[in-house]
Each structure stands twice: as structure tokens, then as C-alpha cells.
């Protein structure tokens, strides 16, 4: 089996894909900073005995939720085993505590947190404050190896810390285990030292970047190649692997082709499919996946598949294939919580057991914790999957403002990412003198960036001018074209330097990037102050004009100018 990891770096996000024999098995995207795994010093804001929980200010937009079972007292870590205690017994308003985010904010809910910190290394996970405990991954089957790792853990275990030997620890040397534990001890000491001198709320430890986590958690001897399209990431990965596993350095490959990395391997299409409600099976059957607030429902249908034997065999074949694809789709879409699968009804008990076993087997490779409840006579199966944040669909889309919640539209950042990817694909297919992006104002704002920085980055990547203009259509409408510079400039709207323009309140808005902008003839104009335009409009004078963004200042009232509306 051929296994490759692909890491593609864009202006707005970094993406990782794990492919096996050309098929996408895992996908992760990192946009901006993440909070899962971060360690904070927080201040207790509210203690709610009725919920047996507290809300803690950790410096984010929403307070962190801390349930009583996740409260661990440093002076007596064993107390967290007492089932009868209440939140009021262990936490008080204004108390400063150290906690770690274990699940990101979802919808209106703040991030979920715990005082039981967990720091993962390549071979070992260190947990504390905790009583003495040594655990070994259940994926290490050999009893002799499990005993060896348990003995090593006991040998190097620091005081007040539990250790879990990860699957990667199988076959690791004494020295490798020792060094990994030593590294985690140093990291833990740094967090505690910073906590003593820092006032809450504050970030004590930023979890590692996606590139580091991929090297630590995914890149091992089973991976044939790690292919990366950014020189910065390539250099960073080689530096990381020098410490983690130098034997894998020759498997790190720099993607040099002008053709976008994900396009080469067909990943873009697979990601698009992961957003579709219907998923086709190779046999001709299909899955229908519906995500709701409470749970996710997967319906299995035979579709066009009629089989070559009897009806029971046709149903069994479809259900077995569906079980394999469902496990894959849960990983790709990062669907967590409760999942109900409605398989096609099966008359034979043996067939139901076969499908159940296939589903359990397919879920074994999932890094998220999963549990499969028995299959019912109606062929219903309940799955619970660890939820760490928003699913892929909720991460990149939001409630549609037109239908008020009956559907979803892609977020502005997702549309901006699509624009970047389409630009790179267009440039690969045929190089043009210039490129034009026509999009919604929210998307244009991100593509232009503060002061035009993002457009400049796009131009540097394409080595060609990029023009961004705002259209009056829906937000999910994106038009990208290439051509000669003179032709492009001739067909788009412009403002002129020193031009005086009357603008109305409806022309102005505060953008996603905190710029105050007006849109005139599709061109975005950066304004110094919105207050005067919000009430009665104003006159502005254009001071600078660039390809995608103009700058303006206010002029004294009464000066004549051409009115734009």
C-alpha cells in the first residue's frame, strides 16, 4: 500500500491530506490560530451549582466551560475521584487556575476545558496533576512489548505525572523514550514557571502548529513520502524530523511543479465531495449525510446497484461498502457527537453481524475515540465519535442570511481560499499577463487585506498583477479570469486620484479586516473614519489608487464633486 502525506500552504490556510493508494483518508485544515490543546491561566467568572460547572475567563471571546469532574486540585489530585463533591466545594469566583482547552467553541457554546493537563510527545503523553499511572496504547498487541514499555514508563516517570505510551512507542529504544519524557518534563516546567509570574487571563502554552503535529503524529515508517509545496514548511519539517526521527529525512519531498499540489493528486475534488450531502459508492449505491445540531444521520441506499445474485446479497454488498465509506466520511468531515446510520434492512442475522464487524474494523484507524452500539433488527447503528470542534461543513460555512437558517453558504474566508486555489489552477493551465477576481464585498475585503497586503501576496505568488472588484451578486458567486493588462484595466471600474466623490451611508461599511470602506463602481476605497458617513454621508477625495484598493480622505463640506450612488 502506498501512503503519502501532502501539506499545502496558502495565504489563508494550511492543509494536510493523507492518501492511501491515491484515495484521500484524512484531511485537516488550519486557519489562523487554534485553541485546542492550549494551556491558559484563567480566572473563575461564574460558579453554577445547578450545572455543577464553572465558566472561566481565559482571555477569549467566550468563557471556557469547566465541569466539576474536570477539576483537579494540585495538592490532592486523587480528590477528583470523589463523586459527591459539588463545584462550589472546589472553585470560588475570582480564583485563578491553570486549565487546558480540550474542545473548541461550537455555535453559542464556549470552549470546553479541563484542569487535567495533557502534553503529547512523539512516543509518550504526559498527564497531570495525576496519581501514578502508566498506560499503554491498546493498538500495541504484543504483551511482551506492552510490559517493556510499562517498565520503561515506571523507570522514567516524573513525580505527580501519569504517562501513556503511544502507539508510536512500539519498538522505540530506551534512550528515545527517556528523551521524549525529558522533553515533556522541560515543557511542563516552563508552563508552571510562566504561571507563577503571569496574571490571569493569559496563554501559558500555545499548542504546536499543524506541521509539527503532522510530523509527530502521522509521519512514521509507514509513510512513503511527505510532500510539501512551501520552502518554509520544507525547511521546518526537516528541522523537526532531525530531532524526532532522522531516518525519515530522505522521505521529505519538496513539490517543485507549478501545478498546485492538491490538484496533482485530485484532492480538491475529494474535498468538494466532502461537502456534498450525497456520496456515491463504487457499487452504484449511495449515502445521504445530514448534520443537525443534535446528531448526524447517515442513510444508506442501493441506488443503481442491482447485484448479480439475490436481493439479500445485493443488500449485504451495499451495506459492507457503505460501512467502509461511512468511517472514511466521518474522518474527512470531522463529524463528532452522535451519528445514527440507517443501513438497508437485512433479514439475516449473520448479515447484520457482518456489517457491524466491518464498521468496527473500518473505525479502528480513526484517531478520534469512537464507539459503535449494536446493530438493531431494523439495521440502525448508533456511533459516538469524539468531538473536538466544528465539523468541516460548519467550519467553512455559515447560516445563509437569505433563507434564515434553512440552508448554509460558504463563509467569506472559504470563498477567499477558493479564489486563491482557482487562481493558482488557472495560472498553471495558462499563464496570463493579469488576473481579475470579481466577488462579493466580504470576500474582496479578505482578498485585498489591510492596505492591500493580501493582494500583494497573491501577485508575488503568481508573478502577475491581480485586480479585485466587487460585484452586486450573491456571496457564493465567484468569477475569475485572465488576460492582458490593458484589456483587464479597460473593462473594470476605477476611481481617479484627486477625484472628489459624494458618498452616502449605504456606500460605507466596516469590513471583516476592520477597515472602513466604501465601494464605488466595484472598487474598494479605504476610508479613515466611518462616523461621519454613517449619519448623513460625506465628501471624500481620492488620495491613492492601486490595482485593487484606493485610499481616500474627507474634505470640507461644500466642495463640489461627482456624486456616485
Coordinates of C-alpha atoms in Angstrom, one line a residue:
X1 CA 0.0 0.0 0.0
X2 CA 1.3 3.4 -1.0
X3 CA 0.8 6.1 1.7
X4 CA 1.7 9.8 1.3
X5 CA 1.2 12.9 3.3
X6 CA 0.6 16.2 1.4
X7 CA 1.0 19.6 3.0
X8 CA -0.1 22.6 1.0
X9 CA 0.4 26.2 2.3
X10 CA -1.8 29.0 1.1
X11 CA -2.2 32.6 2.2
X12 CA -5.3 31.9 4.2
X13 CA -4.8 28.4 5.4
X14 CA -2.5 25.4 5.6
X15 CA -3.9 22.0 4.6
X16 CA -2.8 18.4 5.2
X17 CA -4.0 15.3 3.3
X18 CA -3.2 11.7 4.0
X19 CA -3.7 9.5 0.9
X20 CA -3.6 5.7 0.6
X21 CA -3.3 4.2 -2.9
X22 CA -4.5 7.5 -4.3
X23 CA -7.6 7.7 -2.0
X24 CA -8.0 10.6 0.5
X25 CA -8.2 9.1 4.0
X26 CA -7.6 12.1 6.3
X27 CA -7.8 15.8 5.8
X28 CA -7.0 18.7 8.2
X29 CA -7.0 22.5 7.6
X30 CA -5.6 25.1 9.9
X31 CA -6.9 28.7 9.6
X32 CA -5.3 31.2 11.9
X33 CA -4.6 30.2 15.5
X34 CA -6.3 27.2 17.1
X35 CA -7.2 26.9 20.8
X36 CA -7.5 23.1 21.3
X37 CA -4.5 21.9 23.3
X38 CA -3.6 25.4 24.5
X39 CA -2.9 25.9 28.2
X40 CA -4.2 29.0 29.9
X41 CA -4.2 30.7 33.3
X42 CA -7.8 31.6 33.8
X43 CA -10.0 33.4 36.4
X44 CA -13.2 31.8 37.5
X45 CA -16.1 34.2 36.5
X46 CA -19.2 32.2 37.5
X47 CA -19.8 29.1 39.6
X48 CA -23.0 27.4 38.8
X49 CA -24.0 24.7 41.4
X50 CA -27.1 23.8 39.3
X51 CA -24.9 22.8 36.4
X52 CA -22.0 21.5 38.6
X53 CA -19.8 23.6 36.4
X54 CA -17.9 26.9 36.2
X55 CA -17.2 29.5 33.5
X56 CA -13.6 30.6 33.4
X57 CA -12.2 33.8 31.7
X58 CA -9.2 32.7 29.7
X59 CA -8.9 35.8 27.5
X60 CA -11.0 34.5 24.6
X61 CA -14.3 35.9 23.2
X62 CA -16.2 33.3 25.2
X63 CA -15.5 32.0 28.6
X64 CA -14.3 28.4 29.0
X65 CA -16.7 25.8 30.4
X66 CA -15.3 23.7 33.2
X67 CA -17.3 20.7 34.5
X68 CA -16.7 19.6 38.1
X69 CA -15.3 16.2 37.0
X70 CA -12.6 18.1 35.1
X71 CA -11.4 20.0 38.2
X72 CA -8.2 18.6 39.6
X73 CA -6.6 20.1 42.7
X74 CA -2.8 20.2 42.5
X75 CA -2.4 19.5 46.3
X76 CA -4.5 16.3 46.1
X77 CA -5.1 15.0 42.5
X78 CA -6.9 12.0 43.9
X79 CA -9.8 14.1 45.1
X80 CA -11.2 14.3 41.6
X81 CA -12.3 10.7 42.1
X82 CA -14.8 11.7 44.8
X83 CA -18.2 11.6 43.1
X84 CA -20.2 13.5 45.7
X85 CA -18.3 16.8 45.6
X86 CA -20.0 19.9 44.1
X87 CA -18.4 22.7 42.1
X88 CA -18.8 25.1 45.0
X89 CA -16.6 22.9 47.1
X90 CA -13.6 23.2 44.8
X91 CA -13.9 26.5 43.0
X92 CA -14.7 30.1 44.0
X93 CA -15.4 33.2 41.9
X94 CA -12.2 35.1 41.2
X95 CA -10.0 32.0 41.8
X96 CA -7.1 31.7 39.3
X97 CA -6.5 28.2 37.9
X98 CA -4.5 26.5 35.1
X99 CA -6.6 24.7 32.5
X100 CA -6.4 23.3 29.0
X101 CA -8.9 23.6 26.2
X102 CA -10.0 20.2 25.0
X103 CA -12.8 21.2 22.7
X104 CA -13.2 24.4 20.7
X105 CA -16.2 26.7 20.9
X106 CA -19.2 25.3 18.9
X107 CA -22.0 27.6 18.0
X108 CA -23.0 29.6 21.0
X109 CA -21.1 27.4 23.4
X110 CA -17.7 28.4 24.7
X111 CA -14.6 26.1 24.6
X112 CA -14.7 23.1 27.0
X113 CA -11.7 22.8 29.3
X114 CA -10.1 20.6 31.9
X115 CA -7.6 21.1 34.7
X116 CA -6.1 17.7 33.9
X117 CA -3.3 18.8 31.5
X118 CA -2.2 16.5 28.7
X119 CA 1.1 17.1 26.8
X120 CA 1.8 14.7 23.9
X121 CA 5.2 13.8 22.7
X122 CA 6.2 11.5 19.8
X123 CA 6.2 8.4 22.0
X124 CA 4.6 9.4 25.3
X125 CA 1.7 11.5 26.6
X126 CA 2.2 13.1 29.9
X127 CA -0.9 13.8 32.1
X128 CA -1.2 15.7 35.4
X129 CA -1.7 16.6 38.1
X130 CA -2.3 12.9 38.4
X131 CA -1.7 9.9 40.7
X132 CA 0.9 7.4 39.5
X133 CA -0.3 5.6 36.4
X134 CA 1.3 4.0 33.4
X135 CA -0.9 3.3 30.4
X136 CA 0.0 1.6 27.1
X137 CA -1.9 2.1 23.8
X138 CA -4.4 -0.6 23.1
X139 CA -3.1 -0.7 19.5
X140 CA 0.1 -2.3 20.7
X141 CA -1.0 -6.0 20.8
X142 CA 2.1 -7.9 22.0
X143 CA 2.1 -8.5 25.7
X144 CA 5.9 -8.6 25.9
X145 CA 6.2 -5.1 24.2
X146 CA 3.5 -3.7 26.4
X147 CA 5.3 -4.9 29.5
X148 CA 8.6 -3.5 28.3
X149 CA 7.0 -0.1 27.7
X150 CA 5.3 -0.1 31.1
X151 CA 8.6 -0.9 32.8
X152 CA 10.3 2.0 30.9
X153 CA 7.5 4.3 31.9
X154 CA 7.9 3.4 35.6
X155 CA 11.7 3.9 35.3
X156 CA 11.4 7.5 34.0
X157 CA 8.1 8.6 35.4
X158 CA 8.2 12.1 37.0
X159 CA 6.5 12.7 40.3
X160 CA 2.8 13.6 40.1
X161 CA 2.6 12.8 36.4
X162 CA 0.8 9.9 34.6
X163 CA 2.3 8.5 31.4
X164 CA 0.6 7.0 28.4
X165 CA 2.7 5.1 25.9
X166 CA 1.5 6.0 22.4
X167 CA 1.3 3.5 19.5
X168 CA 4.5 5.1 18.1
X169 CA 6.4 3.9 21.2
X170 CA 6.2 0.3 19.8
X171 CA 9.8 -0.6 19.1
X172 CA 11.3 2.7 20.4
X173 CA 14.6 2.4 22.3
X174 CA 15.2 3.1 26.0
X175 CA 17.0 6.3 25.0
X176 CA 14.2 7.5 22.7
X177 CA 11.6 7.0 25.5
X178 CA 13.8 8.7 28.1
X179 CA 14.5 11.7 25.8
X180 CA 10.8 12.1 25.0
X181 CA 9.8 12.1 28.6
X182 CA 12.6 14.5 29.4
X183 CA 11.4 16.9 26.7
X184 CA 7.8 16.8 28.1
X185 CA 9.1 17.5 31.7
X186 CA 11.0 20.6 30.5
X187 CA 7.9 21.8 28.7
X188 CA 5.8 21.2 31.8
X189 CA 8.2 23.1 34.0
X190 CA 8.2 26.0 31.6
X191 CA 4.4 26.2 31.8
X192 CA 4.4 26.1 35.6
X193 CA 7.1 28.7 35.8
X194 CA 5.2 31.1 33.5
X195 CA 2.0 30.6 35.5
X196 CA 3.7 31.8 38.7
X197 CA 4.7 35.2 37.1
X198 CA 1.7 35.7 34.8
X199 CA -1.6 37.4 35.7
X200 CA -4.9 35.7 34.6
X201 CA -6.3 35.5 32.0
X202 CA -3.2 34.6 29.9
X203 CA -2.0 32.0 27.4
X204 CA 0.7 29.8 29.0
X205 CA 1.3 27.4 26.2
X206 CA 0.3 27.5 22.5
X207 CA -0.2 24.0 21.1
X208 CA 2.1 23.1 18.3
X209 CA 1.4 24.0 14.7
X210 CA -0.3 21.6 12.3
X211 CA 3.1 21.0 10.6
X212 CA 4.7 19.9 13.9
X213 CA 1.6 17.7 14.8
X214 CA 1.7 16.0 11.4
X215 CA 5.4 15.2 11.9
X216 CA 4.8 14.0 15.4
X217 CA 1.5 12.0 15.0
X218 CA 1.4 10.9 11.3
X219 CA 4.9 10.8 9.8
X220 CA 6.4 7.4 10.6
X221 CA 7.9 4.4 8.8
X222 CA 4.6 3.5 7.2
X223 CA 4.6 6.8 5.2
X224 CA 6.4 6.6 1.9
X225 CA 6.6 10.3 1.3
X226 CA 5.8 13.6 2.9
X227 CA 5.3 16.1 0.0
X228 CA 5.2 19.8 0.8
X229 CA 4.8 22.8 -1.6
X230 CA 6.3 25.5 0.6
X231 CA 10.1 26.0 1.1
X232 CA 9.5 27.4 4.6
X233 CA 7.5 24.3 5.6
X234 CA 10.1 22.0 3.9
X235 CA 12.9 23.5 5.9
X236 CA 10.8 23.5 9.1
X237 CA 9.9 19.8 8.6
X238 CA 13.5 18.8 8.1
X239 CA 14.4 20.6 11.3
X240 CA 11.6 18.9 13.2
X241 CA 12.5 15.4 11.9
X242 CA 16.2 15.9 12.8
X243 CA 15.0 15.7 16.4
X244 CA 12.0 13.3 16.1
X245 CA 13.3 10.7 13.6
X246 CA 16.3 11.5 11.3
X247 CA 15.8 8.2 9.5
X248 CA 12.8 9.7 7.7
X249 CA 14.5 12.8 6.3
X250 CA 15.0 11.3 2.9
X251 CA 11.2 10.8 2.6
X252 CA 10.5 14.6 2.8
X253 CA 10.0 15.9 -0.7
X254 CA 9.6 19.5 -2.0
X255 CA 6.9 19.9 -4.6
X256 CA 8.6 21.9 -7.3
X257 CA 6.0 21.8 -10.1
X258 CA 3.9 24.9 -10.9
X259 CA 0.8 22.7 -10.8
X260 CA -0.9 23.1 -7.4
X261 CA 0.0 20.1 -5.2
X262 CA -3.6 19.2 -4.3
X263 CA -4.6 19.4 -7.9
X264 CA -1.9 16.9 -8.9
X265 CA -3.3 14.3 -6.5
X266 CA -7.0 15.1 -7.1
X267 CA -7.5 16.3 -3.6
X268 CA -9.5 19.4 -4.4
X269 CA -12.3 17.3 -5.9
X270 CA -12.4 15.0 -2.9
X271 CA -12.7 18.0 -0.6
X272 CA -15.6 19.3 -2.7
X273 CA -17.2 15.9 -2.4
X274 CA -16.9 16.0 1.4
X275 CA -19.2 19.0 1.4
X276 CA -21.9 17.2 -0.6
X277 CA -25.0 15.7 1.0
X278 CA -24.9 12.7 -1.2
X279 CA -21.9 10.4 -1.5
X280 CA -21.7 7.8 -4.3
X281 CA -20.5 4.3 -3.6
X282 CA -18.4 2.3 -6.2
X283 CA -21.2 -0.3 -6.5
X284 CA -23.7 2.3 -7.5
X285 CA -25.3 2.7 -4.1
X286 CA -25.1 6.0 -2.2
X287 CA -25.0 7.6 1.3
X288 CA -27.0 10.6 2.3
X289 CA -25.4 12.6 5.2
X290 CA -27.4 15.1 7.2
X291 CA -25.8 17.1 10.0
X292 CA -28.1 18.7 12.7
X293 CA -27.5 20.4 16.0
X294 CA -28.3 17.2 17.9
X295 CA -26.9 14.4 15.8
X296 CA -25.8 13.3 12.3
X297 CA -27.9 10.9 10.3
X298 CA -26.5 8.7 7.5
X299 CA -28.9 6.9 5.2
X300 CA -27.7 4.0 3.0
X301 CA -29.4 3.3 -0.3
X302 CA -28.8 0.7 -3.1
X303 CA -29.3 3.3 -5.8
X304 CA -28.5 1.9 -9.2
X305 CA -26.9 -1.3 -7.8
X306 CA -28.9 -4.4 -8.6
X307 CA -26.3 -7.1 -7.9
X308 CA -25.8 -10.4 -9.7
X309 CA -27.2 -12.8 -7.1
X310 CA -30.2 -12.5 -4.9
X311 CA -31.6 -9.4 -3.2
X312 CA -30.1 -10.3 0.2
X313 CA -26.6 -10.5 -1.3
X314 CA -27.1 -7.1 -3.1
X315 CA -28.1 -5.5 0.2
X316 CA -25.2 -7.1 2.1
X317 CA -22.7 -5.9 -0.6
X318 CA -24.0 -2.4 -0.4
X319 CA -24.1 -2.2 3.4
X320 CA -20.5 -3.5 3.7
X321 CA -19.2 -1.0 1.2
X322 CA -21.2 1.7 3.0
X323 CA -19.7 0.8 6.4
X324 CA -16.2 1.3 5.0
X325 CA -17.2 4.6 3.3
X326 CA -19.0 5.9 6.4
X327 CA -15.9 5.5 8.6
X328 CA -13.9 7.4 5.9
X329 CA -16.5 10.2 5.7
X330 CA -16.6 10.7 9.4
X331 CA -12.9 11.3 9.4
X332 CA -12.9 13.6 6.3
X333 CA -15.8 15.7 7.5
X334 CA -14.6 15.5 11.2
X335 CA -18.1 14.8 12.3
X336 CA -18.4 14.3 16.1
X337 CA -21.1 13.5 18.6
X338 CA -23.9 11.1 17.9
X339 CA -24.2 9.5 14.5
X340 CA -27.1 7.3 13.5
X341 CA -26.6 5.1 10.5
X342 CA -29.7 3.6 8.8
X343 CA -28.4 0.7 6.8
X344 CA -30.6 -1.1 4.3
X345 CA -32.8 -3.7 6.1
X346 CA -31.2 -7.1 6.4
X347 CA -33.3 -10.3 7.1
X348 CA -30.4 -12.5 8.1
X349 CA -28.8 -12.0 11.5
X350 CA -25.4 -13.2 10.1
X351 CA -25.5 -10.3 7.6
X352 CA -26.2 -7.7 10.3
X353 CA -23.3 -9.0 12.3
X354 CA -21.0 -8.9 9.2
X355 CA -21.9 -5.3 8.6
X356 CA -21.4 -4.4 12.3
X357 CA -18.0 -6.1 12.3
X358 CA -17.0 -4.3 9.1
X359 CA -17.9 -0.9 10.6
X360 CA -16.0 -1.5 13.7
X361 CA -12.9 -2.6 11.7
X362 CA -13.1 0.5 9.5
X363 CA -13.3 2.8 12.5
X364 CA -10.2 1.2 14.1
X365 CA -7.9 3.6 12.2
X366 CA -9.7 6.7 13.4
X367 CA -7.6 8.8 15.7
X368 CA -10.7 10.2 17.4
X369 CA -12.3 8.0 20.1
X370 CA -15.3 6.1 18.6
X371 CA -17.8 3.7 20.0
X372 CA -20.3 1.5 18.0
X373 CA -23.5 0.4 19.6
X374 CA -25.0 -2.9 18.5
X375 CA -27.0 -3.1 15.2
X376 CA -30.7 -3.3 15.7
X377 CA -33.1 -5.6 13.9
X378 CA -34.1 -2.5 11.8
X379 CA -30.4 -2.1 10.7
X380 CA -29.9 1.0 12.8
X381 CA -26.5 1.6 14.3
X382 CA -25.5 4.3 16.8
X383 CA -22.0 5.6 16.7
X384 CA -20.4 8.1 19.1
X385 CA -17.3 9.9 17.9
X386 CA -15.1 12.3 19.9
X387 CA -15.9 15.9 19.1
X388 CA -13.1 18.4 19.3
X389 CA -14.7 21.3 17.5
X390 CA -16.8 22.2 14.5
X391 CA -17.2 19.7 11.6
X392 CA -15.7 20.5 8.3
X393 CA -19.1 21.7 6.9
X394 CA -19.7 24.0 9.9
X395 CA -16.1 25.2 9.9
X396 CA -16.2 26.5 6.3
X397 CA -19.9 27.5 6.0
X398 CA -22.4 29.5 8.0
X399 CA -26.2 30.0 8.2
X400 CA -27.5 31.5 4.9
X401 CA -28.7 35.1 5.5
X402 CA -31.3 34.8 2.8
X403 CA -33.2 31.8 4.0
X404 CA -32.6 32.4 7.7
X405 CA -31.2 29.1 8.7
X406 CA -32.8 26.7 6.3
X407 CA -29.5 26.3 4.4
X408 CA -25.8 27.2 4.6
X409 CA -23.5 29.3 2.5
X410 CA -19.7 29.2 2.4
X411 CA -18.0 31.7 4.7
X412 CA -16.1 34.6 3.3
X413 CA -12.7 33.1 4.2
X414 CA -13.7 29.8 2.5
X415 CA -14.6 31.7 -0.7
X416 CA -11.3 33.6 -0.5
X417 CA -9.5 30.3 -0.2
X418 CA -11.4 29.0 -3.2
X419 CA -10.4 32.1 -5.1
X420 CA -6.7 31.6 -4.3
X421 CA -6.9 27.9 -5.4
X422 CA -8.7 28.7 -8.6
X423 CA -6.2 31.5 -9.4
X424 CA -3.3 29.0 -9.0
X425 CA -5.1 26.4 -11.1
X426 CA -5.8 29.0 -13.9
X427 CA -2.2 30.2 -13.8
X428 CA -1.0 26.6 -14.1
X429 CA -3.2 25.9 -17.1
X430 CA -2.2 29.0 -18.9
X431 CA -0.1 31.9 -17.8
X432 CA -1.7 35.3 -18.2
X433 CA -0.4 38.9 -18.0
X434 CA -3.0 39.8 -15.4
X435 CA -5.9 38.2 -13.4
X436 CA -9.3 39.6 -12.4
X437 CA -11.3 38.4 -9.4
X438 CA -14.9 39.5 -9.2
X439 CA -16.6 38.6 -5.9
X440 CA -18.8 39.7 -3.0
X441 CA -17.6 42.6 -0.9
X442 CA -16.9 40.4 2.1
X443 CA -14.7 38.2 0.0
X444 CA -13.0 41.1 -1.7
X445 CA -12.1 42.6 1.6
X446 CA -10.2 39.4 2.6
X447 CA -8.6 39.0 -0.8
X448 CA -7.3 42.6 -0.7
X449 CA -6.4 42.6 3.0
X450 CA -5.3 45.6 5.2
X451 CA -3.7 48.1 3.0
X452 CA -3.7 45.7 0.0
X453 CA -1.2 43.3 1.7
X454 CA -3.1 40.1 0.7
X455 CA -3.4 41.1 -3.0
X456 CA 0.3 41.8 -3.0
X457 CA 1.0 38.3 -1.6
X458 CA -1.2 36.8 -4.4
X459 CA 0.7 38.8 -7.0
X460 CA 4.0 37.7 -5.6
X461 CA 2.9 34.0 -5.9
X462 CA 1.6 34.4 -9.4
X463 CA 4.3 36.9 -10.6
X464 CA 1.5 38.9 -12.3
X465 CA -0.9 41.8 -11.5
X466 CA -4.1 40.8 -9.7
X467 CA -7.2 43.0 -9.8
X468 CA -10.1 42.6 -7.3
X469 CA -13.5 44.1 -7.9
X470 CA -16.8 43.8 -6.0
X471 CA -19.9 42.6 -7.8
X472 CA -23.5 43.0 -6.7
X473 CA -24.4 39.3 -6.7
X474 CA -24.6 36.6 -4.0
X475 CA -21.7 35.9 -1.8
X476 CA -21.1 32.4 -3.2
X477 CA -20.6 33.8 -6.7
X478 CA -17.0 34.0 -7.8
X479 CA -15.7 35.0 -11.2
X480 CA -12.0 34.6 -12.1
X481 CA -10.5 35.4 -15.5
X482 CA -7.1 36.1 -17.0
X483 CA -6.0 38.3 -19.9
X484 CA -3.8 41.2 -21.0
X485 CA -3.3 44.0 -18.6
X486 CA -4.7 46.7 -20.9
X487 CA -7.9 44.6 -21.6
X488 CA -8.4 43.9 -17.9
X489 CA -8.0 47.5 -16.9
X490 CA -10.3 48.7 -19.6
X491 CA -13.3 46.5 -18.5
X492 CA -13.3 47.3 -14.8
X493 CA -14.4 50.3 -12.7
X494 CA -11.9 52.8 -11.5
X495 CA -11.7 56.0 -9.4
X496 CA -9.1 58.7 -10.1
X497 CA -6.5 60.3 -7.9
X498 CA -7.7 63.7 -6.5
X499 CA -11.3 62.9 -7.6
X500 CA -13.9 64.3 -5.1
X501 CA -16.8 61.9 -4.6
X502 CA -20.1 62.3 -2.6
X503 CA -20.7 59.1 -0.7
X504 CA -23.8 58.1 1.2
X505 CA -24.1 55.9 4.4
X506 CA -25.2 52.9 2.3
X507 CA -21.9 53.1 0.4
X508 CA -19.8 52.5 3.6
X509 CA -19.3 49.7 6.0
X510 CA -16.8 48.3 8.5
X511 CA -15.1 45.3 6.9
X512 CA -14.1 41.9 8.1
X513 CA -10.5 43.2 8.4
X514 CA -11.6 46.2 10.4
X515 CA -11.1 48.6 7.6
X516 CA -13.8 51.3 7.0
X517 CA -14.5 51.1 3.3
X518 CA -16.7 52.5 0.6
X519 CA -17.4 50.7 -2.7
X520 CA -17.6 52.8 -5.8
X521 CA -18.0 51.2 -9.3
X522 CA -16.9 47.9 -7.8
X523 CA -13.7 49.4 -6.4
X524 CA -13.0 49.2 -2.7
X525 CA -11.9 52.5 -1.1
X526 CA -10.3 52.6 2.3
X527 CA -11.7 55.5 4.5
X528 CA -10.1 57.0 7.6
X529 CA -13.4 57.3 9.7
X530 CA -16.9 55.9 9.3
X531 CA -18.7 58.0 11.9
X532 CA -19.4 61.0 9.6
X533 CA -20.7 58.8 6.8
X534 CA -23.0 56.7 9.0
X535 CA -25.2 59.7 9.7
X536 CA -25.5 61.9 6.7
X537 CA -22.9 60.9 4.1
X538 CA -19.8 62.9 3.3
X539 CA -17.4 64.0 0.6
X540 CA -14.1 62.2 0.1
X541 CA -11.1 62.9 -2.0
X542 CA -9.2 60.0 -3.5
X543 CA -5.5 60.2 -2.4
X544 CA -4.0 57.0 -3.8
X545 CA -5.2 54.5 -6.4
X546 CA -3.8 51.0 -6.6
X547 CA -5.0 48.0 -8.7
X548 CA -7.5 46.7 -6.2
X549 CA -7.7 49.3 -3.5
X550 CA -7.9 53.1 -3.4
X551 CA -7.4 55.4 -0.4
X552 CA -9.4 58.5 0.4
X553 CA -9.6 61.3 3.0
X554 CA -12.6 63.5 3.9
X555 CA -12.8 67.0 2.5
X556 CA -14.6 70.1 3.9
X557 CA -18.3 70.2 3.3
X558 CA -19.5 72.3 0.4
X559 CA -16.7 71.3 -2.1
X560 CA -18.3 70.2 -5.3
X561 CA -17.7 66.7 -6.6
X562 CA -19.3 64.0 -8.7
X563 CA -22.0 62.0 -6.8
X564 CA -21.8 58.2 -7.0
X565 CA -24.6 56.1 -5.7

